Short mmCIF file of C-alpha atoms in Angstrom, two decimals:
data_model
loop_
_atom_site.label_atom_id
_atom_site.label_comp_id
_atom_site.label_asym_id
_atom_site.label_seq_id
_atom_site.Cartn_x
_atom_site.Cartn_y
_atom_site.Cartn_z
CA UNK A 1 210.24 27.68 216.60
CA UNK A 2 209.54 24.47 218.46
CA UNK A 3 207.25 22.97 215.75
CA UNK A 4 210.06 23.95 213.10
CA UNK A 5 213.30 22.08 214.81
CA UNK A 6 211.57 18.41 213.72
CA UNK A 7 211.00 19.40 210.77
CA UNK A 8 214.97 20.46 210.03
CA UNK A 9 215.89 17.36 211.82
CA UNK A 10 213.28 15.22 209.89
CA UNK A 11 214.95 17.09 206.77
CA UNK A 12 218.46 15.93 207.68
CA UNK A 13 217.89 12.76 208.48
CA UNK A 14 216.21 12.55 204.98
CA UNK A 15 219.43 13.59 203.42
CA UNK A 16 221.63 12.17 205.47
CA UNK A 17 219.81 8.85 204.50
CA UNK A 18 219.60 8.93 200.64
CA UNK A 19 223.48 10.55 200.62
CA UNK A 20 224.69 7.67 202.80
CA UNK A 21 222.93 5.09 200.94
CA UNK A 22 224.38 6.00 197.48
CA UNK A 23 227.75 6.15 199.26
CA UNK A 24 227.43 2.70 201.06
CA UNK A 25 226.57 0.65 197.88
CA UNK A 26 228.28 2.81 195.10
CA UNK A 27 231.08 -0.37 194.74
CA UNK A 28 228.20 -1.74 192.30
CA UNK A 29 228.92 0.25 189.98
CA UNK A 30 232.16 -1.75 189.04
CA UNK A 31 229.76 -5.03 188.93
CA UNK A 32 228.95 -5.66 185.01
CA UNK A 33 226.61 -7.72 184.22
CA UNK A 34 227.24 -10.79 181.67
CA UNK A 35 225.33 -12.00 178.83
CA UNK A 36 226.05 -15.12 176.89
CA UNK A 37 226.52 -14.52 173.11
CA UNK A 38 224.88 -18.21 172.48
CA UNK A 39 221.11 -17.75 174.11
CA UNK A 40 218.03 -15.35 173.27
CA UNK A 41 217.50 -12.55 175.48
CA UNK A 42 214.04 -11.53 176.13
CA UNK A 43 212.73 -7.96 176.87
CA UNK A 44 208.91 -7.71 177.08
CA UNK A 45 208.24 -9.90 174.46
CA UNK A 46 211.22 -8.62 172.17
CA UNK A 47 213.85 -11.69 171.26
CA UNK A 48 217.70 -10.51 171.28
CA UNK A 49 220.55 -13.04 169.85
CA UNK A 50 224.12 -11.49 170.67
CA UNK A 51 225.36 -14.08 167.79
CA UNK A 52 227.37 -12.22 164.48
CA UNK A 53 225.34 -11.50 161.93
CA UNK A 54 224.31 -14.51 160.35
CA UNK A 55 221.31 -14.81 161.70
CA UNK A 56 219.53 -18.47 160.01
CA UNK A 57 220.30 -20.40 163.04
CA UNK A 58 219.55 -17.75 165.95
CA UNK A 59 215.53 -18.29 165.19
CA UNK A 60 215.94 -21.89 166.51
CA UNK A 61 217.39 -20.77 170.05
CA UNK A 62 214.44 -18.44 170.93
CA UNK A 63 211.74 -19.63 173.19
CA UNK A 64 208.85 -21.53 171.37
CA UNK A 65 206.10 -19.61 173.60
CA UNK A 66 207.07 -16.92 171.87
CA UNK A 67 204.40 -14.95 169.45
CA UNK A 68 205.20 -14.98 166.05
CA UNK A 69 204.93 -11.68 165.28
CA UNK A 70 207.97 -11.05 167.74
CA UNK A 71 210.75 -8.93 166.29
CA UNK A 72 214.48 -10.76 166.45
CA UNK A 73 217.47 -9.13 165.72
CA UNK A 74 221.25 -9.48 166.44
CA UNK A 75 222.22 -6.26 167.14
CA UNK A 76 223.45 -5.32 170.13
CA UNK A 77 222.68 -1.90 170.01
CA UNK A 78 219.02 -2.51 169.26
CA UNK A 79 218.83 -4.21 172.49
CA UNK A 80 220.46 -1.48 174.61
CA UNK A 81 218.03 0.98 173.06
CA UNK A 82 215.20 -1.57 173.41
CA UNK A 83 215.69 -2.01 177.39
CA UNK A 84 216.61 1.67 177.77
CA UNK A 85 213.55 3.12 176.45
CA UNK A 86 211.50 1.96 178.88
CA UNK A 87 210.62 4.15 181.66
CA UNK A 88 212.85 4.13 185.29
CA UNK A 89 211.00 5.23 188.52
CA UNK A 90 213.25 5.08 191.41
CA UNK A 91 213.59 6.69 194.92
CA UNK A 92 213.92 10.16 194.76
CA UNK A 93 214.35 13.20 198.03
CA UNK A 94 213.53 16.34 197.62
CA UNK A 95 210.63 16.24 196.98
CA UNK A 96 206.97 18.41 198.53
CA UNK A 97 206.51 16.62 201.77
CA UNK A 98 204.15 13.63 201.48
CA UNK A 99 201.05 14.88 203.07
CA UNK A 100 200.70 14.71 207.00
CA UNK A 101 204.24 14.08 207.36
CA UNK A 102 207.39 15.66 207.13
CA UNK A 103 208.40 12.64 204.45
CA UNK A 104 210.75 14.56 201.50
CA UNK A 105 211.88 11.22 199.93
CA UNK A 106 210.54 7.79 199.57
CA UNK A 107 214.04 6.41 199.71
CA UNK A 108 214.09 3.13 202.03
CA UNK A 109 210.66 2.09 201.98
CA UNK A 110 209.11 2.70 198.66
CA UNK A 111 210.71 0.69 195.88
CA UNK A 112 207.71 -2.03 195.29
CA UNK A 113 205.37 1.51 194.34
CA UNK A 114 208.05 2.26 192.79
CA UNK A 115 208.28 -1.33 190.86
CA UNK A 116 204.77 -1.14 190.18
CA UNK A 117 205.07 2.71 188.67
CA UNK A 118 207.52 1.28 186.05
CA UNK A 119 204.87 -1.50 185.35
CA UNK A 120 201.97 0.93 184.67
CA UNK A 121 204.23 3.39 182.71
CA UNK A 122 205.36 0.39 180.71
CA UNK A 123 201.21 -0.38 180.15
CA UNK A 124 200.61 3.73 178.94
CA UNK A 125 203.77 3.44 176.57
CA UNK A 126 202.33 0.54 174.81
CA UNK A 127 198.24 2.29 174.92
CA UNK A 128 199.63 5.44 173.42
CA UNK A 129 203.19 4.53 171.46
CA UNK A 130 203.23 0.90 171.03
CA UNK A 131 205.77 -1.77 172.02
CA UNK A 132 207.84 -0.54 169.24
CA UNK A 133 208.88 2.53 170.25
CA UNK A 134 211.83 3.24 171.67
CA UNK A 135 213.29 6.77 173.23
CA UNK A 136 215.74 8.36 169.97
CA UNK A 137 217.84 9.52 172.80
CA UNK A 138 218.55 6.15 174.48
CA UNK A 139 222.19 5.66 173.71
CA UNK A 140 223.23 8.92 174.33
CA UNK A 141 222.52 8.95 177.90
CA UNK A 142 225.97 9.66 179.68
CA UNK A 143 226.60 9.21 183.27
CA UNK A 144 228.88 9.72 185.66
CA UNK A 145 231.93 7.10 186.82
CA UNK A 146 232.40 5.52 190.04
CA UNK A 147 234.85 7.94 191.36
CA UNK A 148 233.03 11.03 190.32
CA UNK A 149 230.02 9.83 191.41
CA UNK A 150 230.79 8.75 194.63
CA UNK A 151 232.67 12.22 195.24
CA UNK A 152 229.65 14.01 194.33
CA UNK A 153 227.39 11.75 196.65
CA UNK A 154 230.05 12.67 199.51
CA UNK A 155 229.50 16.38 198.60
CA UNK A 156 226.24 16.42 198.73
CA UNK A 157 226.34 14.72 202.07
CA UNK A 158 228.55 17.69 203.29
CA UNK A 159 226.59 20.44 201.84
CA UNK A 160 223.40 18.84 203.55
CA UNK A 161 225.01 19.19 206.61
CA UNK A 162 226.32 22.69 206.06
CA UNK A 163 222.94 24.31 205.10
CA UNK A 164 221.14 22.21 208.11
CA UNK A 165 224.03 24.47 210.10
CA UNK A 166 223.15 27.59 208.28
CA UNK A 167 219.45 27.53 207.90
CA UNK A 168 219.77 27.20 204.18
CA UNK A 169 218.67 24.29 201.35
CA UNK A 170 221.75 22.63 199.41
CA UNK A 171 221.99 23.17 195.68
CA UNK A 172 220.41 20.37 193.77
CA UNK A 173 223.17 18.62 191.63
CA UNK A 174 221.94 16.41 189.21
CA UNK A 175 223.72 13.34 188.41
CA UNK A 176 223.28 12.93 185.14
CA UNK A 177 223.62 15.64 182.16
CA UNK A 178 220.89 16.73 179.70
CA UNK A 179 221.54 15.41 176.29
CA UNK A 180 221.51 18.12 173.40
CA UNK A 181 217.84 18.70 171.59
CA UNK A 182 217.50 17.00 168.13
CA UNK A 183 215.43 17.68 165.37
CA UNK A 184 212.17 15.52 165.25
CA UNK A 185 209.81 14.82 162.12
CA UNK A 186 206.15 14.52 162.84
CA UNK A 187 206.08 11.12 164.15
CA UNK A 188 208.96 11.10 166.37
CA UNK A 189 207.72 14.74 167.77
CA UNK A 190 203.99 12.73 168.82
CA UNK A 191 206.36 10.30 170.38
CA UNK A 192 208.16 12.97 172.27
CA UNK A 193 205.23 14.29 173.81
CA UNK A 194 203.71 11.49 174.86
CA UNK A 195 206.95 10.29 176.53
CA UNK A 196 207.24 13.18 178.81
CA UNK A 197 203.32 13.11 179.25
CA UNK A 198 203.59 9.63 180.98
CA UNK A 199 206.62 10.45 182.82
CA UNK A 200 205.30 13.70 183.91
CA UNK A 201 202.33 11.60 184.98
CA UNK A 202 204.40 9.92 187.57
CA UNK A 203 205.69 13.41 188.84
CA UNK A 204 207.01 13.54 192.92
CA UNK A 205 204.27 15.61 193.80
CA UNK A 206 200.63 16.20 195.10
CA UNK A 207 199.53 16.94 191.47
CA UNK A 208 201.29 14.08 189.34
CA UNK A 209 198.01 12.00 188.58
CA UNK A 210 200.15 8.82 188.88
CA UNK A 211 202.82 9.89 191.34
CA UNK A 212 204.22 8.70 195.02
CA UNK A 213 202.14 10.97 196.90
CA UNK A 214 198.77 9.85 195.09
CA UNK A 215 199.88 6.19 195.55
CA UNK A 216 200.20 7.10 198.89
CA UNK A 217 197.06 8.56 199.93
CA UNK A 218 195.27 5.48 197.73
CA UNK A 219 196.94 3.35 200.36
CA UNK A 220 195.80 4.63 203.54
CA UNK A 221 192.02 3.17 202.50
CA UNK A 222 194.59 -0.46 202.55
CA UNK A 223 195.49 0.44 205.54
CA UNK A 224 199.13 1.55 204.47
CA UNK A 225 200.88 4.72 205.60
CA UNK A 226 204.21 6.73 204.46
CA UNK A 227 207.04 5.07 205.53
CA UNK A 228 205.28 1.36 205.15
CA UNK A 229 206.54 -1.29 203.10
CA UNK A 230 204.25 -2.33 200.21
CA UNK A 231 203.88 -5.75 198.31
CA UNK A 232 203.04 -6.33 195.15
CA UNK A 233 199.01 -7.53 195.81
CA UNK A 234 198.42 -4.25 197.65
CA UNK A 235 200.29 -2.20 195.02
CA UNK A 236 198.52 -4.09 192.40
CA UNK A 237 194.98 -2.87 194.26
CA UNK A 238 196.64 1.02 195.01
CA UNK A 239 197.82 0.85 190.92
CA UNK A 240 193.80 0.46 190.26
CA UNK A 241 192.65 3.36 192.23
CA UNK A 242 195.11 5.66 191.26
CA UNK A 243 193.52 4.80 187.22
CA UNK A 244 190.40 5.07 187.94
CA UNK A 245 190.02 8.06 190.22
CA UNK A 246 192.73 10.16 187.45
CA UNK A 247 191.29 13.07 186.20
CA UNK A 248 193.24 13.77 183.05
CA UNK A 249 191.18 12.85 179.87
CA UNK A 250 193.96 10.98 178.56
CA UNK A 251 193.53 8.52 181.20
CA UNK A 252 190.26 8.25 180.59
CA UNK A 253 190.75 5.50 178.14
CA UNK A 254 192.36 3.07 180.57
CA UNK A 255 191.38 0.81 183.81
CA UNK A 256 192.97 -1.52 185.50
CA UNK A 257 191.43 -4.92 186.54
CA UNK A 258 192.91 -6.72 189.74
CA UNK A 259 192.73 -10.56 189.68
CA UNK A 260 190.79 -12.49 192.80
CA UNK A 261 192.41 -15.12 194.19
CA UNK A 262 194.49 -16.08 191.26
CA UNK A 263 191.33 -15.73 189.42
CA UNK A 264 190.76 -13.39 185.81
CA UNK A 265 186.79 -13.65 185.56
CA UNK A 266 186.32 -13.01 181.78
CA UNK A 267 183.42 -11.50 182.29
CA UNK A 268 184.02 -8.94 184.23
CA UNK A 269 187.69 -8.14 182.06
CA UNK A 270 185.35 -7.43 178.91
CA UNK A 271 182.71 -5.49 181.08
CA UNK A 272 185.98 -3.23 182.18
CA UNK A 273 186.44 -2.93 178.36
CA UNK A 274 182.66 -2.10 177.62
CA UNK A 275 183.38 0.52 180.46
CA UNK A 276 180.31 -1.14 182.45
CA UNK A 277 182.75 -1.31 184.89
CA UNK A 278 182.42 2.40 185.82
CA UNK A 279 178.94 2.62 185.66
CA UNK A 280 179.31 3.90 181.68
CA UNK A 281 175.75 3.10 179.16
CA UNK A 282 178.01 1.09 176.73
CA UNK A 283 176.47 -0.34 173.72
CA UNK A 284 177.04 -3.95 173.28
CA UNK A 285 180.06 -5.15 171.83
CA UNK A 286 181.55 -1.81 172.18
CA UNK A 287 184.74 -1.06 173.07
CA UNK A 288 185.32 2.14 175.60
CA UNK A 289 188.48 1.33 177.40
CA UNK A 290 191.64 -0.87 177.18
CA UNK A 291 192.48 -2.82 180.19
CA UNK A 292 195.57 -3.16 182.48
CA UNK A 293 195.09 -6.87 183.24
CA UNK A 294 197.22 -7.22 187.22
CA UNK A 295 197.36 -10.75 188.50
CA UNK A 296 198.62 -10.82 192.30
CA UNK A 297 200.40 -14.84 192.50
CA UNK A 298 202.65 -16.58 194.63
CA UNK A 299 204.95 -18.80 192.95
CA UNK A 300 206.21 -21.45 195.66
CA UNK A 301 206.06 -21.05 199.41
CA UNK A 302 209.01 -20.07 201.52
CA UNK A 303 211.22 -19.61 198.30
CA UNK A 304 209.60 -19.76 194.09
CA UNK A 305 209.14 -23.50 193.17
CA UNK A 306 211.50 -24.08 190.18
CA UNK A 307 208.64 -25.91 188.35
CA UNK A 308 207.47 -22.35 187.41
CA UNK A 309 210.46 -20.81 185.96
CA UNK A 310 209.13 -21.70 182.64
CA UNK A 311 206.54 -20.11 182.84
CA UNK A 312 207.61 -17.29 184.07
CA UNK A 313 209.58 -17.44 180.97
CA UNK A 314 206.81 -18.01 178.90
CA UNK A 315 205.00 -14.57 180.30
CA UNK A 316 207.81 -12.46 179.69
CA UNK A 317 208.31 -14.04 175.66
CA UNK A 318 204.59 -12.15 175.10
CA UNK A 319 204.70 -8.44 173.95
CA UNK A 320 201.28 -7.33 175.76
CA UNK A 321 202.91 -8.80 178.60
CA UNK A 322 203.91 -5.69 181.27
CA UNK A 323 206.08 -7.70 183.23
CA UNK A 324 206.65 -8.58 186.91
CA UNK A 325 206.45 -6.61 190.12
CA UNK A 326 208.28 -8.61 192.25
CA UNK A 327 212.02 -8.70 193.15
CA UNK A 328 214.16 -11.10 196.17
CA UNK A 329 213.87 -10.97 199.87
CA UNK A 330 213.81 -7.47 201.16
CA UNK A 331 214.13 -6.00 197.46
CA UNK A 332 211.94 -5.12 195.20
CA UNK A 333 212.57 -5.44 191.25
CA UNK A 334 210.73 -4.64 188.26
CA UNK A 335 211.51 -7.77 186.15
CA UNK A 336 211.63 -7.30 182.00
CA UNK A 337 213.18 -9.74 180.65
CA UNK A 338 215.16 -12.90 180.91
CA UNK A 339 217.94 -15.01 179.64
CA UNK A 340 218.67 -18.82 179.89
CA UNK A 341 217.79 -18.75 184.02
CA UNK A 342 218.74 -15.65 184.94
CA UNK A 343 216.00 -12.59 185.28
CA UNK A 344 216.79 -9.05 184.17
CA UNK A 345 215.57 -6.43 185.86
CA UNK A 346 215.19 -2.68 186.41
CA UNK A 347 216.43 -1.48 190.09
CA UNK A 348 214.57 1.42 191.95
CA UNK A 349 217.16 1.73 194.57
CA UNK A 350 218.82 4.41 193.61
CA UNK A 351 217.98 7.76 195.02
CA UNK A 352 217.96 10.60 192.71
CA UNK A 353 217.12 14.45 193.32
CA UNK A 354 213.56 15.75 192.54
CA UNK A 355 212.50 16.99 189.28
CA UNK A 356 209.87 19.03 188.66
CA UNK A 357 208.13 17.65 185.63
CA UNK A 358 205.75 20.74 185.53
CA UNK A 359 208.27 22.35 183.30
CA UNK A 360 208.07 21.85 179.66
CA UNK A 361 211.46 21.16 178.89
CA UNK A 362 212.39 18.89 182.39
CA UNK A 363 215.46 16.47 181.67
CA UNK A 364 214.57 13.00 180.92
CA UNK A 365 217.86 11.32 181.14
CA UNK A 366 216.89 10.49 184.91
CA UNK A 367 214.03 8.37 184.24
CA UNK A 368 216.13 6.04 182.14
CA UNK A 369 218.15 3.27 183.07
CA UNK A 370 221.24 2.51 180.35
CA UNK A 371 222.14 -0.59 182.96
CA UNK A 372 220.80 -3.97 182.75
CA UNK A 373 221.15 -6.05 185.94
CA UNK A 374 220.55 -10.00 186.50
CA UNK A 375 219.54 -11.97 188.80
CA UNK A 376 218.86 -15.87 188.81
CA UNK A 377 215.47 -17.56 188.92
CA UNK A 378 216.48 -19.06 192.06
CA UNK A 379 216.78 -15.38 194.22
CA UNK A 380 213.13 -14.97 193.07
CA UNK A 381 210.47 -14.06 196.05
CA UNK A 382 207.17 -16.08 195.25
CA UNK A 383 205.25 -12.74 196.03
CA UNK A 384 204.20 -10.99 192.92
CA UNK A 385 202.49 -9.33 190.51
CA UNK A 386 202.08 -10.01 186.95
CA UNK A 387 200.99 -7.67 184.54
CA UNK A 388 199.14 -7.80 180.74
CA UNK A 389 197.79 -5.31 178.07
CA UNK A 390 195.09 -5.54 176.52
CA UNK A 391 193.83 -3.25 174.14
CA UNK A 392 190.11 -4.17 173.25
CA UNK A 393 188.01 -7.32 173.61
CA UNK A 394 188.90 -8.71 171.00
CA UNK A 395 192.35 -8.55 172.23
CA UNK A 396 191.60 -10.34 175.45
CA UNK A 397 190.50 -13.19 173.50
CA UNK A 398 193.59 -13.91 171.85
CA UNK A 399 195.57 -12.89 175.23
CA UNK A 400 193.32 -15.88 177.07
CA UNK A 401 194.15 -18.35 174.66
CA UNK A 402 197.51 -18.03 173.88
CA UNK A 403 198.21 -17.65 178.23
CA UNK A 404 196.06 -20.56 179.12
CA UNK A 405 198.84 -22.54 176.77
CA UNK A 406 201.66 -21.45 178.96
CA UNK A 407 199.76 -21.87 181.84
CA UNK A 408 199.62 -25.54 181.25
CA UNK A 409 200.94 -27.07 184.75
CA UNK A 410 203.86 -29.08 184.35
CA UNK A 411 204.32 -33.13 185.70
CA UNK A 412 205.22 -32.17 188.91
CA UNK A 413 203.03 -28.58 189.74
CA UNK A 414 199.70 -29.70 189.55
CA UNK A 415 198.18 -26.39 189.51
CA UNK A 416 198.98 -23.34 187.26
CA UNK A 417 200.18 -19.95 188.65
CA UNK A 418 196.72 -18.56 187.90
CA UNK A 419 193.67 -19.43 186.31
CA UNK A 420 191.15 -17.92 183.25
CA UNK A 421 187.04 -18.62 184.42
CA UNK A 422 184.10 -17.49 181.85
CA UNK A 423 181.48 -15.21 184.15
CA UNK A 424 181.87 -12.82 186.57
CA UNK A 425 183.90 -13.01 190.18
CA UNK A 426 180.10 -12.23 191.87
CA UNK A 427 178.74 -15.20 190.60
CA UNK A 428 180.83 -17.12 192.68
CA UNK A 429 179.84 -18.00 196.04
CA UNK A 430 182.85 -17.39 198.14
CA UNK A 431 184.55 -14.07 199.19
CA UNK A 432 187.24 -12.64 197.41
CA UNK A 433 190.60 -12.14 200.18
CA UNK A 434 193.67 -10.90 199.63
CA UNK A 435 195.93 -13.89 200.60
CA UNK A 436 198.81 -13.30 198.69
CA UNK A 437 200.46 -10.35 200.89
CA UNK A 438 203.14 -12.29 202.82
CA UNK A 439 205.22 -9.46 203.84
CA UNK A 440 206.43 -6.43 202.12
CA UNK A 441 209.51 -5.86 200.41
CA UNK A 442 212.27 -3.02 202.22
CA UNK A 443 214.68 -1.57 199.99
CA UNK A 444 217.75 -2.77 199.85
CA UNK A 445 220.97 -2.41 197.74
CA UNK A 446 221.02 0.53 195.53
CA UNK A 447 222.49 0.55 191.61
CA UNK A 448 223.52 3.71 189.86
CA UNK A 449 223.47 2.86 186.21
CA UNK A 450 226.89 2.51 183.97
CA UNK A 451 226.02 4.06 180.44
CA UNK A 452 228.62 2.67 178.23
CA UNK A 453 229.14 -0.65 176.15
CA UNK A 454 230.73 -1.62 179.38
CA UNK A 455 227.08 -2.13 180.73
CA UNK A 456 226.93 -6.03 180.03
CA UNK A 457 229.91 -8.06 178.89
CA UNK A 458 229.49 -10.76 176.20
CA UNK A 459 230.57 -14.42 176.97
#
């Protein structure tokens, strides 16, 4: 009875935590976030004008470092469903206690894993759907309003409280309602089960191949414990464990390759291709495996140096790019997108219940964010982690040649964000450190996602 008391209290505290959080910062919800009808938004490569429908002139006000094979469009709508598709990983409670603690929820500590979850999901969504796809279901999502919401966050601070009293677990309520099932043709229905196989990947429990608790236990080798804080170099090196040590065949077409020093040694990016990498007999010129290119980089010192902002645009204009772990001081974001110098982002702040993805038909809608947010260049912590796709050697190739051209240093910064060197990292003669972890990123205010065209305004 003695060992059971810490655990309730542990339990309570947990839910006392997550309840009060969503409480404290639910006045966000009435923040809605503005987008300028006369410049290009950017998503992951994808070029948005907000203009009418004439659309001659909107080619000339998207970014030159853009690829050509880049789809623009004017429609509102196919933005929305563009940034909604992709996949949402945020704090979540109630979920199988992280092992060797009493841990339920990650909710305070783990939104850079979190960050860096939404980067690697965005990676498997382009290896097995493309960066075309996008969910069917994305503009029906429906969620709740402030008022409600709050009132149900209040509830289920209550009921936590009550069934603490009485020895009993709350009923889960889930904040957002499961769309109605559609018919699918052929195409669509490969789509659909790939889409909840990657999110089902990234499952709260001991058995999601990609989830929190994994994460977690590849972390303690980093030195990293439940509870920690995590920046984006160590997630970047916990991202490529968790790959390579999954067991399910599907992931055995995919690593992930972790930049030294700032440094992507060609060599060893095509040997990770080849598969030589894991020790495979690959015939030359053969490709086994497509690559999750991660470059750990700090971008100013104290605060990002301005002289990299376009670049930073530059990255995000590319469509194998996977964007940026990274976020502002004492927040972690996972940044998509951009427009004139602002950043959009994806928020893993808010805490949502478990779901238990083991099921075949689990709700989706969760894992989904119909919300936009912004946030200027300036805010920007110089910690991060960039992330690239590439498919096959080849690939890479045309992925080095057309980065090294945004990498170009400008008049002032002498030296680019990160570098491209022929050979491998072991024919250097130095020692590869991890000097780019500053400090790591706490959570800090939570977003609950708005769902209707009242999402972003238009100036």
């Amino acid at each position: 009875m003695e060992n059971k008391e810490p655990d309730e209290v542990e339990k309570l505290k947990t839910r006392f935590m997550s309840a009060w959080h969503n409480v404290k910062y639910s006045w966000i919800l009435k923040t809605k976030t503005c987008f300028s009808r006369n410049s290009p938004v950017f998503v992951l490569g994808k070029c948005y004008h907000f203009k009418a429908e004439e659309m001659e002139s909107s080619l000339e006000g998207c970014s030159s470092e853009a690829s050509e094979s880049e789809h623009v469009t004017g429609n509102v709508e196919a933005f929305r469903k563009d940034f909604t598709s992709r996949v949402w990983l945020t704090y979540r409670e109630e979920f199988p206690a992280i092992s060797g603690t009493n841990m339920s929820s990650d909710c305070g500590w783990g939104c850079t894993l979190r960050a860096g979850q939404m980067m690697l999901a965005q990676a498997l969504v382009l290896h097995f759907l493309g960066r075309d796809w996008t969910w069917p279901d994305a503009l029906k999502i429906e969620g709740l309003d402030t008022e409600t919401w709050t009132a149900n966050a209040a509830r289920k601070l209550v009921a936590s409280f009550e069934a603490s009293l009485q020895g009993e677990k709350p009923l889960e309520t889930s904040p957002i309602p499961q769309t109605e099932k559609r018919s699918e043709d052929d195409s669509s229905h490969v789509g659909s089960i790939y889409h909840r196989k990657i999110i089902s990947w990234f499952g709260d429990s001991p058995l999601a191949q990609l989830g929190v608790h994994r994460l977690i236990d590849h972390g303690r080798t980093s030195g990293k414990t439940a509870g920690d804080w995590y920046g984006p170099a160590v997630v970047a090196h916990i991202l490529r464990k968790a790959v390579e040590e999954a067991t399910d065949p599907e992931l055995q077409g995919i690593t992930v390759y972790v930049a030294q020093d700032c440094t992507v040694y060609s060599a060893d990016v095509i040997d990770s291709h080849q598969g030589c990498a894991q020790g495979l007999d690959a015939e030359p010129n053969t490709d086994r495996k497509a690559v999750i290119i991660l470059i750990p980089v700090r971008l100013g010192g104290e605060k990002s140096n301005p002289e990299y902002y376009e670049f930073v645009k530059g990255i995000l204009s590319l469509e194998y790019c996977l964007g940026i772990i990274g976020g502002k001081p004492k927040q972690a974001y996972y940044f998509v997108g951009f427009q004139d110098d602002s950043l959009i982002y994806m928020d893993p702040h808010y805490c949502q219940s478990f779901v238990d993805v083991s099921t075949s038909d689990f709700p989706l809608e969760s894992y989904h964010c119909p919300s936009p947010k912004k946030m200027p260049f300036s805010k920007m912590d110089p910690s991060c982690t960039i992330g690239f796709y590439s498919r096959n050697v080849q690939d890479f190739e045309r992925i080095t040649q057309e980065i090294t051209k945004v990498l170009k240093p400008s008049s002032k910064e002498k030296y680019p964000a990160f570098t491209f060197v022929k050979g491998h990292g072991q024919d250097y003669d130095f020692t590869c450190s991890q000097t780019l972890e500053r400090k790591e990123l706490p959570s800090g205010e939570l977003r609950r996602p708005e769902t209707s065209m009242g999402d972003f305004v238009l100036l």
